[in-house]
Amino acid sequence: MARYPPDLDRWREAARIAGKARELGLRLAVPGARLADVAEAIEAFIRSEGAAPAFPANLSRNDEAAHFTPAPGDTVTLQDGDLLKVDVGAHLDGAIADTADSVEVGGTHRHDHLIRAAREGRAAGIARVRAGGRVDDVSRAIAEAIRARGLKPIVDLTGHSIERYLLHAGKSIPNVPGMSAETLEEGEVIAIEPFATNGMGSIGNGPFGNILRFRNDPGGSDPALAAMFARFRTLPFTARWVVAPEEKAALERVRRKLQSYPVFVERGHGLVAQAEHTVLVGPTGAEVLSGP
Ligand code: MN
Ligand code: MN
């Protein structure tokens, strides 16, 4: 039983926009660039294409694997040699694309093998995607490609199925074998996202990464809150996107009730590279939506 989204072309279009936003972020990652400026340029590009960010631009560096976005007014700049993950999402009426790549800032070329390992893991995993195929085959291919470079896949970060307005829907796509007994279904949209590290191969929680999410609809009794929920729904958002004074005040009132995301930091403080595509599970293979 195929489960293609009825508005498949919207999913393709969201992914095309996300892919271009990812490439823009990679190009802007030069020494001295402010992380906040890079994030805002990515998010503004997505809006200029008629979509909305599906989550704040994630700009995690070095041993940060995921879930960092600059706070309002953040003045931190990129340094020569930083290993930056540019992880971006775009959506059109809840048709979501999620894609990432890694770049070494400046001309140092110390981390090329990490970046290649993540991309090779992604390609190897995507090559195993087909309707009726086992998730475990995808996971095994990812892990083998990363280990072939003498590096470790991060075991506790996974790819995932995507459904309308749900970035992480029911199914996980692990980056190591032996963790999933599920199969892939024709018409599913999934994100394949390996992380390669020279550290321990697992993550722990770091400080708050400035990303929040409504767990459910707050209702209409607080107009400022209702306005925010109308924009963000249950997708992740950040305080950088909340500028009206009454919305800022409402955010502070309910902050403890929202899901908040810590930065994921590699346990051995190893360097981390990530590569991610959103793909459609087809009868004989994957259609890479967020490519190339
Ligand atoms: Mn993802
Ligand atoms: Mn992502």
CSV table of C-alpha atoms and ligand atoms in Angstrom, one decimal:
chain,number,residue,atom,x,y,z
A,1,MET,CA,0.0,0.0,0.0
A,2,ALA,CA,1.8,3.1,-1.3
A,3,ARG,CA,1.6,6.2,0.9
A,4,TYR,CA,2.7,9.0,-1.4
A,5,PRO,CA,1.7,12.5,-0.1
A,6,PRO,CA,-1.2,13.8,-2.2
A,7,ASP,CA,0.7,17.0,-2.8
A,8,LEU,CA,4.0,15.4,-3.8
A,9,ASP,CA,5.0,18.3,-6.0
A,10,ARG,CA,4.8,20.6,-2.9
A,11,TRP,CA,7.2,18.3,-1.1
A,12,ARG,CA,9.6,18.4,-4.1
A,13,GLU,CA,9.4,22.2,-4.2
A,14,ALA,CA,10.1,22.5,-0.5
A,15,ALA,CA,13.1,20.3,-0.9
A,16,ARG,CA,14.4,22.2,-3.9
A,17,ILE,CA,14.2,25.4,-1.8
A,18,ALA,CA,15.8,23.7,1.3
A,19,GLY,CA,18.7,22.4,-0.9
A,20,LYS,CA,19.4,25.9,-2.3
A,21,ALA,CA,19.3,27.4,1.2
A,22,ARG,CA,21.8,24.7,2.4
A,23,GLU,CA,24.2,25.7,-0.4
A,24,LEU,CA,23.8,29.4,0.4
A,25,GLY,CA,24.7,28.6,4.1
A,26,LEU,CA,27.8,26.7,3.0
A,27,ARG,CA,28.9,29.6,0.8
A,28,LEU,CA,28.5,32.1,3.5
A,29,ALA,CA,30.5,30.1,6.0
A,30,VAL,CA,33.8,32.2,5.8
A,31,PRO,CA,36.2,33.3,8.5
A,32,GLY,CA,34.8,36.3,10.4
A,33,ALA,CA,31.1,35.7,9.3
A,34,ARG,CA,28.6,36.0,12.2
A,35,LEU,CA,26.7,32.8,12.8
A,36,ALA,CA,23.5,35.0,13.3
A,37,ASP,CA,24.0,36.6,9.9
A,38,VAL,CA,24.4,33.2,8.2
A,39,ALA,CA,21.3,31.8,9.9
A,40,GLU,CA,19.2,34.9,9.0
A,41,ALA,CA,20.4,34.8,5.4
A,42,ILE,CA,19.4,31.1,5.1
A,43,GLU,CA,16.0,31.7,6.7
A,44,ALA,CA,15.3,34.9,4.6
A,45,PHE,CA,16.2,33.0,1.4
A,46,ILE,CA,13.6,30.3,2.3
A,47,ARG,CA,11.0,32.9,2.9
A,48,SER,CA,11.9,34.8,-0.3
A,49,GLU,CA,11.2,31.6,-2.2
A,50,GLY,CA,7.6,31.5,-0.8
A,51,ALA,CA,8.3,28.7,1.8
A,52,ALA,CA,8.8,29.0,5.5
A,53,PRO,CA,11.7,27.6,7.6
A,54,ALA,CA,10.7,24.2,9.0
A,55,PHE,CA,13.1,24.8,11.9
A,56,PRO,CA,15.7,27.4,12.7
A,57,ALA,CA,18.9,27.1,10.7
A,58,ASN,CA,21.1,24.8,12.7
A,59,LEU,CA,24.7,25.9,12.7
A,60,SER,CA,26.5,23.5,15.0
A,61,ARG,CA,30.3,23.7,15.1
A,62,ASN,CA,33.1,21.2,15.8
A,63,ASP,CA,32.1,18.9,18.6
A,64,GLU,CA,28.5,20.1,18.5
A,65,ALA,CA,26.6,17.6,16.4
A,66,ALA,CA,23.2,19.3,16.2
A,67,HIS,CA,20.6,21.7,17.6
A,68,PHE,CA,22.5,25.0,17.9
A,69,THR,CA,21.0,28.1,16.4
A,70,PRO,CA,22.2,31.6,17.3
A,71,ALA,CA,20.3,33.5,20.1
A,72,PRO,CA,18.9,37.0,19.3
A,73,GLY,CA,21.9,39.4,19.2
A,74,ASP,CA,24.5,36.6,19.1
A,75,THR,CA,27.8,38.1,17.9
A,76,VAL,CA,29.8,34.8,17.6
A,77,THR,CA,31.8,34.6,14.4
A,78,LEU,CA,33.2,31.7,12.5
A,79,GLN,CA,36.9,30.9,12.8
A,80,ASP,CA,39.4,29.5,10.3
A,81,GLY,CA,39.3,25.7,10.7
A,82,ASP,CA,35.8,25.5,12.3
A,83,LEU,CA,33.9,22.4,11.1
A,84,LEU,CA,30.4,23.8,10.6
A,85,LYS,CA,27.2,21.8,10.0
A,86,VAL,CA,24.6,23.7,8.0
A,87,ASP,CA,21.3,21.9,8.6
A,88,VAL,CA,18.2,23.6,7.2
A,89,GLY,CA,14.5,22.9,6.7
A,90,ALA,CA,11.8,24.4,4.5
A,91,HIS,CA,8.1,23.7,4.4
A,92,LEU,CA,5.1,24.6,2.2
A,93,ASP,CA,1.9,24.1,4.1
A,94,GLY,CA,3.6,21.4,6.3
A,95,ALA,CA,5.3,19.6,3.3
A,96,ILE,CA,8.8,19.5,4.9
A,97,ALA,CA,12.3,19.0,3.6
A,98,ASP,CA,15.3,18.6,5.9
A,99,THR,CA,18.8,18.7,4.5
A,100,ALA,CA,22.4,19.3,5.8
A,101,ASP,CA,26.0,19.3,4.8
A,102,SER,CA,29.3,20.2,6.4
A,103,VAL,CA,32.0,22.7,5.5
A,104,GLU,CA,35.4,23.6,6.9
A,105,VAL,CA,35.7,27.3,7.4
A,106,GLY,CA,38.7,28.9,5.6
A,107,GLY,CA,41.3,27.1,3.6
A,108,THR,CA,42.8,24.7,6.2
A,109,HIS,CA,41.5,21.3,4.8
A,110,ARG,CA,42.1,19.5,8.1
A,111,HIS,CA,38.6,17.9,8.2
A,112,ASP,CA,38.1,16.8,4.6
A,113,HIS,CA,38.0,13.1,5.6
A,114,LEU,CA,35.2,13.7,8.1
A,115,ILE,CA,33.1,15.6,5.6
A,116,ARG,CA,33.7,13.0,2.9
A,117,ALA,CA,32.8,10.2,5.4
A,118,ALA,CA,29.5,11.8,6.2
A,119,ARG,CA,28.7,12.3,2.5
A,120,GLU,CA,29.7,8.8,1.6
A,121,GLY,CA,27.6,7.4,4.4
A,122,ARG,CA,24.6,9.4,3.1
A,123,ALA,CA,25.2,8.2,-0.5
A,124,ALA,CA,25.6,4.6,0.6
A,125,GLY,CA,22.5,4.7,2.7
A,126,ILE,CA,20.4,6.3,-0.1
A,127,ALA,CA,21.6,3.7,-2.5
A,128,ARG,CA,20.0,1.0,-0.3
A,129,VAL,CA,16.6,2.7,-0.1
A,130,ARG,CA,13.7,1.0,-1.9
A,131,ALA,CA,10.1,0.2,-1.1
A,132,GLY,CA,9.9,-3.0,0.9
A,133,GLY,CA,13.6,-2.8,1.7
A,134,ARG,CA,14.9,-3.1,5.3
A,135,VAL,CA,15.8,0.0,7.2
A,136,ASP,CA,18.7,-2.2,8.7
A,137,ASP,CA,20.3,-2.5,5.2
A,138,VAL,CA,20.4,1.3,4.9
A,139,SER,CA,21.9,1.6,8.4
A,140,ARG,CA,24.5,-1.0,7.7
A,141,ALA,CA,25.6,0.7,4.5
A,142,ILE,CA,25.9,4.0,6.3
A,143,ALA,CA,28.0,2.6,9.1
A,144,GLU,CA,30.3,0.6,6.8
A,145,ALA,CA,31.0,3.7,4.6
A,146,ILE,CA,31.9,5.8,7.6
A,147,ARG,CA,34.0,3.1,9.2
A,148,ALA,CA,35.9,2.6,5.9
A,149,ARG,CA,37.4,6.0,6.5
A,150,GLY,CA,38.5,5.0,10.1
A,151,LEU,CA,35.8,7.1,11.6
A,152,LYS,CA,32.7,6.4,13.8
A,153,PRO,CA,29.0,6.9,13.0
A,154,ILE,CA,27.2,8.5,15.9
A,155,VAL,CA,24.9,5.8,17.2
A,156,ASP,CA,22.3,7.9,19.0
A,157,LEU,CA,21.4,10.3,16.2
A,158,THR,CA,19.2,8.9,13.4
A,159,GLY,CA,17.5,9.8,10.2
A,160,HIS,CA,13.7,9.8,10.4
A,161,SER,CA,10.4,9.6,8.5
A,162,ILE,CA,8.7,13.0,7.8
A,163,GLU,CA,5.0,13.7,7.7
A,164,ARG,CA,3.0,16.8,7.3
A,165,TYR,CA,4.0,19.3,10.0
A,166,LEU,CA,5.9,16.4,11.7
A,167,LEU,CA,9.7,16.7,11.2
A,168,HIS,CA,10.4,13.5,13.2
A,169,ALA,CA,7.5,11.2,12.5
A,170,GLY,CA,7.3,7.6,13.6
A,171,LYS,CA,10.2,5.8,12.0
A,172,SER,CA,13.9,6.1,12.8
A,173,ILE,CA,16.7,5.4,10.3
A,174,PRO,CA,19.7,4.5,12.5
A,175,ASN,CA,23.2,5.2,11.4
A,176,VAL,CA,24.4,1.8,12.7
A,177,PRO,CA,22.9,-1.7,12.0
A,178,GLY,CA,21.0,-3.9,14.5
A,179,MET,CA,18.7,-1.2,15.8
A,180,SER,CA,15.6,-1.3,13.5
A,181,ALA,CA,13.4,-4.2,12.4
A,182,GLU,CA,11.2,-1.9,10.1
A,183,THR,CA,10.9,-1.8,6.4
A,184,LEU,CA,10.5,1.1,4.0
A,185,GLU,CA,7.1,1.8,2.4
A,186,GLU,CA,6.6,3.1,-1.1
A,187,GLY,CA,5.7,6.8,-1.0
A,188,GLU,CA,7.3,7.5,2.4
A,189,VAL,CA,9.4,10.7,2.8
A,190,ILE,CA,12.5,10.0,4.9
A,191,ALA,CA,15.6,11.9,5.9
A,192,ILE,CA,18.9,10.0,5.7
A,193,GLU,CA,21.4,11.8,8.0
A,194,PRO,CA,24.7,10.2,9.0
A,195,PHE,CA,27.1,11.9,11.4
A,196,ALA,CA,30.8,10.9,11.3
A,197,THR,CA,33.1,11.6,14.2
A,198,ASN,CA,36.7,11.0,15.3
A,199,GLY,CA,35.4,11.0,18.9
A,200,MET,CA,33.5,8.3,20.9
A,201,GLY,CA,30.6,8.0,18.5
A,202,SER,CA,27.8,9.1,20.8
A,203,ILE,CA,26.3,12.4,22.1
A,204,GLY,CA,25.4,14.0,25.3
A,205,ASN,CA,23.3,17.0,26.1
A,206,GLY,CA,25.0,20.4,26.2
A,207,PRO,CA,23.6,23.8,26.9
A,208,PHE,CA,20.3,25.2,25.6
A,209,GLY,CA,20.6,25.6,21.8
A,210,ASN,CA,18.0,28.4,21.4
A,211,ILE,CA,15.4,26.1,19.8
A,212,LEU,CA,11.8,25.6,21.1
A,213,ARG,CA,8.7,23.8,20.0
A,214,PHE,CA,5.0,23.9,21.0
A,215,ARG,CA,4.0,20.4,22.1
A,216,ASN,CA,0.4,21.1,21.3
A,217,ASP,CA,-2.1,23.9,20.4
A,218,PRO,CA,-2.1,26.5,23.3
A,219,GLY,CA,-5.7,27.5,22.3
A,220,GLY,CA,-7.1,31.0,21.7
A,221,SER,CA,-7.2,32.5,25.2
A,222,ASP,CA,-3.9,34.3,24.7
A,223,PRO,CA,-3.9,36.1,21.3
A,224,ALA,CA,-0.1,36.6,21.2
A,225,LEU,CA,0.4,32.9,21.9
A,226,ALA,CA,-2.3,31.9,19.3
A,227,ALA,CA,-0.5,34.1,16.7
A,228,MET,CA,2.8,32.4,17.4
A,229,PHE,CA,1.2,28.9,17.1
A,230,ALA,CA,-0.4,29.9,13.8
A,231,ARG,CA,3.0,30.6,12.4
A,232,PHE,CA,5.1,27.8,13.9
A,233,ARG,CA,2.5,25.1,14.6
A,234,THR,CA,4.3,22.1,16.2
A,235,LEU,CA,7.5,22.8,14.2
A,236,PRO,CA,10.7,24.0,16.0
A,237,PHE,CA,11.2,27.7,16.2
A,238,THR,CA,13.6,30.2,17.9
A,239,ALA,CA,13.3,33.5,19.8
A,240,ARG,CA,15.0,35.2,16.9
A,241,TRP,CA,11.7,34.9,15.1
A,242,VAL,CA,9.7,36.4,17.9
A,243,VAL,CA,10.0,40.2,17.7
A,244,ALA,CA,6.6,41.7,18.6
A,245,PRO,CA,6.8,42.9,22.3
A,246,GLU,CA,3.5,41.1,23.2
A,247,GLU,CA,4.7,37.9,21.6
A,248,LYS,CA,8.1,38.1,23.5
A,249,ALA,CA,6.2,38.5,26.7
A,250,ALA,CA,3.9,35.6,25.9
A,251,LEU,CA,6.9,33.4,25.1
A,252,GLU,CA,8.5,34.1,28.5
A,253,ARG,CA,5.2,33.2,30.2
A,254,VAL,CA,4.9,29.8,28.6
A,255,ARG,CA,8.6,29.0,28.0
A,256,ARG,CA,8.7,26.2,30.6
A,257,LYS,CA,5.8,24.4,28.9
A,258,LEU,CA,7.5,24.3,25.5
A,259,GLN,CA,9.9,21.6,24.4
A,260,SER,CA,13.4,23.1,24.5
A,261,TYR,CA,16.3,21.5,22.7
A,262,PRO,CA,19.8,21.1,24.2
A,263,VAL,CA,22.8,21.2,21.9
A,264,PHE,CA,24.0,17.6,21.2
A,265,VAL,CA,27.7,17.5,22.0
A,266,GLU,CA,30.0,14.6,21.0
A,267,ARG,CA,30.8,12.7,24.2
A,268,GLY,CA,34.5,12.4,23.5
A,269,HIS,CA,34.6,16.0,22.2
A,270,GLY,CA,35.5,14.6,18.8
A,271,LEU,CA,34.8,16.6,15.6
A,272,VAL,CA,31.5,15.9,13.9
A,273,ALA,CA,30.5,16.1,10.2
A,274,GLN,CA,26.9,15.6,9.0
A,275,ALA,CA,25.3,15.1,5.6
A,276,GLU,CA,21.5,14.8,5.1
A,277,HIS,CA,19.1,14.5,2.3
A,278,THR,CA,15.3,14.2,2.2
A,279,VAL,CA,14.3,11.3,-0.1
A,280,LEU,CA,11.2,9.8,-1.4
A,281,VAL,CA,11.0,6.0,-1.2
A,282,GLY,CA,10.2,4.7,-4.7
A,283,PRO,CA,9.5,1.2,-6.0
A,284,THR,CA,13.0,0.6,-7.1
A,285,GLY,CA,15.0,3.2,-5.3
A,286,ALA,CA,15.2,6.7,-3.7
A,287,GLU,CA,14.3,9.9,-5.4
A,288,VAL,CA,16.6,12.4,-3.7
A,289,LEU,CA,14.4,15.5,-3.2
A,290,SER,CA,16.9,17.8,-1.7
A,291,GLY,CA,19.8,17.1,-4.0
A,292,PRO,CA,22.3,17.3,-5.4
B,1,MN,MN,16.7,15.4,10.0
B,2,MN,MN,18.4,18.1,9.5
